[in-house]
Amino acid sequence: MNKRTDMAQKRAREVAEDVVPGHVPPAPPRLDRNAQARLGEQLRAMYDDLLQQPIPDRFVDLLKDLDDIEQGKSTGKSRSAERGKADRGKSAEKSAEKGTTG
């Protein structure tokens, strides 16, 4: 166990003893290595498809903007803001073609 877990368990015992003297909380449940391995395989199988999907351009732009800010290269204009304007323009064009507003 790590130090944080030990401290949390010690504090839990102190609180429990204040309420019911001599009470010791049960040990936290644990998974054996086989159960952990099976769980890991199932989680990887569930999320593999998600991990294979491409990252949307707007997220890539946001990450680039953050990198620029951290490196002091910020120009005041963000790629994500420019992309948002372009996306809103495309949306307006589509609405106009359909004869709707929005």
PDB file of C-alpha atoms in Angstrom:
ATOM      1  CA  MET A   1       0.000   0.000   0.000  1.00  0.00           C
ATOM      2  CA  ASN A   2       1.087   3.541  -0.507  1.00  0.00           C
ATOM      3  CA  LYS A   3       1.381   6.316   2.028  1.00  0.00           C
ATOM      4  CA  ARG A   4      -1.859   8.030   0.960  1.00  0.00           C
ATOM      5  CA  THR A   5      -3.849   4.811   1.351  1.00  0.00           C
ATOM      6  CA  ASP A   6      -2.308   4.138   4.751  1.00  0.00           C
ATOM      7  CA  MET A   7      -3.182   7.653   5.923  1.00  0.00           C
ATOM      8  CA  ALA A   8      -6.755   7.320   4.635  1.00  0.00           C
ATOM      9  CA  GLN A   9      -7.245   4.002   6.399  1.00  0.00           C
ATOM     10  CA  LYS A  10      -5.779   5.378   9.625  1.00  0.00           C
ATOM     11  CA  ARG A  11      -8.137   8.356   9.469  1.00  0.00           C
ATOM     12  CA  ALA A  12     -11.095   6.051   8.745  1.00  0.00           C
ATOM     13  CA  ARG A  13     -10.228   3.994  11.826  1.00  0.00           C
ATOM     14  CA  GLU A  14     -10.016   7.139  13.944  1.00  0.00           C
ATOM     15  CA  VAL A  15     -13.420   8.337  12.738  1.00  0.00           C
ATOM     16  CA  ALA A  16     -14.966   4.887  13.224  1.00  0.00           C
ATOM     17  CA  GLU A  17     -13.564   4.622  16.752  1.00  0.00           C
ATOM     18  CA  ASP A  18     -15.119   7.987  17.575  1.00  0.00           C
ATOM     19  CA  VAL A  19     -18.509   6.614  16.542  1.00  0.00           C
ATOM     20  CA  VAL A  20     -18.157   2.996  17.737  1.00  0.00           C
ATOM     21  CA  PRO A  21     -15.173   2.335  20.019  1.00  0.00           C
ATOM     22  CA  GLY A  22     -13.014  -0.555  18.835  1.00  0.00           C
ATOM     23  CA  HIS A  23     -14.644  -0.661  15.369  1.00  0.00           C
ATOM     24  CA  VAL A  24     -12.219  -1.402  12.535  1.00  0.00           C
ATOM     25  CA  PRO A  25     -13.471  -0.789   8.994  1.00  0.00           C
ATOM     26  CA  PRO A  26     -13.270  -3.743   6.595  1.00  0.00           C
ATOM     27  CA  ALA A  27     -10.317  -3.982   4.231  1.00  0.00           C
ATOM     28  CA  PRO A  28     -10.958  -2.582   0.754  1.00  0.00           C
ATOM     29  CA  PRO A  29     -11.906  -5.219  -1.843  1.00  0.00           C
ATOM     30  CA  ARG A  30      -9.098  -6.403  -4.106  1.00  0.00           C
ATOM     31  CA  LEU A  31      -8.963  -8.159  -7.458  1.00  0.00           C
ATOM     32  CA  ASP A  32      -6.536 -10.997  -8.061  1.00  0.00           C
ATOM     33  CA  ARG A  33      -4.151 -10.788 -11.019  1.00  0.00           C
ATOM     34  CA  ASN A  34      -6.318 -12.998 -13.244  1.00  0.00           C
ATOM     35  CA  ALA A  35      -9.392 -10.827 -12.656  1.00  0.00           C
ATOM     36  CA  GLN A  36      -7.336  -7.695 -13.313  1.00  0.00           C
ATOM     37  CA  ALA A  37      -6.001  -9.185 -16.565  1.00  0.00           C
ATOM     38  CA  ARG A  38      -9.510 -10.157 -17.757  1.00  0.00           C
ATOM     39  CA  LEU A  39     -10.862  -6.732 -16.874  1.00  0.00           C
ATOM     40  CA  GLY A  40      -7.991  -5.058 -18.726  1.00  0.00           C
ATOM     41  CA  GLU A  41      -8.591  -7.177 -21.835  1.00  0.00           C
ATOM     42  CA  GLN A  42     -12.297  -6.375 -21.820  1.00  0.00           C
ATOM     43  CA  LEU A  43     -11.694  -2.645 -21.390  1.00  0.00           C
ATOM     44  CA  ARG A  44      -9.137  -2.638 -24.221  1.00  0.00           C
ATOM     45  CA  ALA A  45     -11.607  -4.483 -26.469  1.00  0.00           C
ATOM     46  CA  MET A  46     -14.380  -2.004 -25.643  1.00  0.00           C
ATOM     47  CA  TYR A  47     -12.284   1.101 -26.233  1.00  0.00           C
ATOM     48  CA  ASP A  48     -10.098  -0.120 -29.111  1.00  0.00           C
ATOM     49  CA  ASP A  49     -12.555   1.170 -31.712  1.00  0.00           C
ATOM     50  CA  LEU A  50     -12.619   4.561 -30.031  1.00  0.00           C
ATOM     51  CA  LEU A  51      -8.814   4.749 -30.013  1.00  0.00           C
ATOM     52  CA  GLN A  52      -8.696   3.996 -33.749  1.00  0.00           C
ATOM     53  CA  GLN A  53     -10.876   6.991 -34.646  1.00  0.00           C
ATOM     54  CA  PRO A  54      -9.101  10.096 -35.936  1.00  0.00           C
ATOM     55  CA  ILE A  55      -8.771  13.139 -33.696  1.00  0.00           C
ATOM     56  CA  PRO A  56     -11.115  15.925 -34.871  1.00  0.00           C
ATOM     57  CA  ASP A  57      -9.334  18.893 -36.488  1.00  0.00           C
ATOM     58  CA  ARG A  58     -10.704  21.299 -33.887  1.00  0.00           C
ATOM     59  CA  PHE A  59      -9.022  19.295 -31.100  1.00  0.00           C
ATOM     60  CA  VAL A  60      -5.731  19.257 -33.004  1.00  0.00           C
ATOM     61  CA  ASP A  61      -6.043  23.033 -33.440  1.00  0.00           C
ATOM     62  CA  LEU A  62      -6.736  23.517 -29.728  1.00  0.00           C
ATOM     63  CA  LEU A  63      -3.682  21.449 -28.807  1.00  0.00           C
ATOM     64  CA  LYS A  64      -1.517  23.460 -31.238  1.00  0.00           C
ATOM     65  CA  ASP A  65      -2.855  26.697 -29.741  1.00  0.00           C
ATOM     66  CA  LEU A  66      -1.962  25.484 -26.239  1.00  0.00           C
ATOM     67  CA  ASP A  67       1.536  24.518 -27.385  1.00  0.00           C
ATOM     68  CA  ASP A  68       1.978  27.969 -28.937  1.00  0.00           C
ATOM     69  CA  ILE A  69       0.821  29.676 -25.750  1.00  0.00           C
ATOM     70  CA  GLU A  70       3.205  27.594 -23.637  1.00  0.00           C
ATOM     71  CA  GLN A  71       6.073  28.476 -25.979  1.00  0.00           C
ATOM     72  CA  GLY A  72       5.136  32.170 -26.018  1.00  0.00           C
ATOM     73  CA  LYS A  73       4.183  32.127 -29.691  1.00  0.00           C
ATOM     74  CA  SER A  74       0.605  33.276 -29.198  1.00  0.00           C
ATOM     75  CA  THR A  75      -0.476  35.709 -31.927  1.00  0.00           C
ATOM     76  CA  GLY A  76      -3.776  36.587 -30.308  1.00  0.00           C
ATOM     77  CA  LYS A  77      -5.643  34.611 -32.956  1.00  0.00           C
ATOM     78  CA  SER A  78      -6.327  31.003 -32.253  1.00  0.00           C
ATOM     79  CA  ARG A  79      -6.696  28.343 -34.919  1.00  0.00           C
ATOM     80  CA  SER A  80      -9.696  26.950 -33.063  1.00  0.00           C
ATOM     81  CA  ALA A  81     -11.449  30.344 -33.076  1.00  0.00           C
ATOM     82  CA  GLU A  82     -10.781  30.744 -36.801  1.00  0.00           C
ATOM     83  CA  ARG A  83     -12.063  27.222 -37.457  1.00  0.00           C
ATOM     84  CA  GLY A  84     -15.176  27.985 -35.378  1.00  0.00           C
ATOM     85  CA  LYS A  85     -15.894  31.040 -37.521  1.00  0.00           C
ATOM     86  CA  ALA A  86     -15.421  28.992 -40.668  1.00  0.00           C
ATOM     87  CA  ASP A  87     -17.702  26.248 -39.344  1.00  0.00           C
ATOM     88  CA  ARG A  88     -20.398  28.790 -38.447  1.00  0.00           C
ATOM     89  CA  GLY A  89     -20.101  30.265 -41.940  1.00  0.00           C
ATOM     90  CA  LYS A  90     -20.552  26.848 -43.531  1.00  0.00           C
ATOM     91  CA  SER A  91     -23.560  26.204 -41.295  1.00  0.00           C
ATOM     92  CA  ALA A  92     -25.120  29.513 -42.344  1.00  0.00           C
ATOM     93  CA  GLU A  93     -24.508  28.696 -46.010  1.00  0.00           C
ATOM     94  CA  LYS A  94     -26.214  25.317 -45.636  1.00  0.00           C
ATOM     95  CA  SER A  95     -29.159  26.934 -43.865  1.00  0.00           C
ATOM     96  CA  ALA A  96     -29.471  29.517 -46.631  1.00  0.00           C
ATOM     97  CA  GLU A  97     -29.441  26.764 -49.273  1.00  0.00           C
ATOM     98  CA  LYS A  98     -32.245  24.972 -47.429  1.00  0.00           C
ATOM     99  CA  GLY A  99     -34.174  28.187 -46.881  1.00  0.00           C
ATOM    100  CA  THR A 100     -33.912  28.030 -43.100  1.00  0.00           C
ATOM    101  CA  THR A 101     -32.362  30.290 -40.522  1.00  0.00           C
ATOM    102  CA  GLY A 102     -30.100  29.283 -37.673  1.00  0.00           C
TER     103      GLY A 102
END
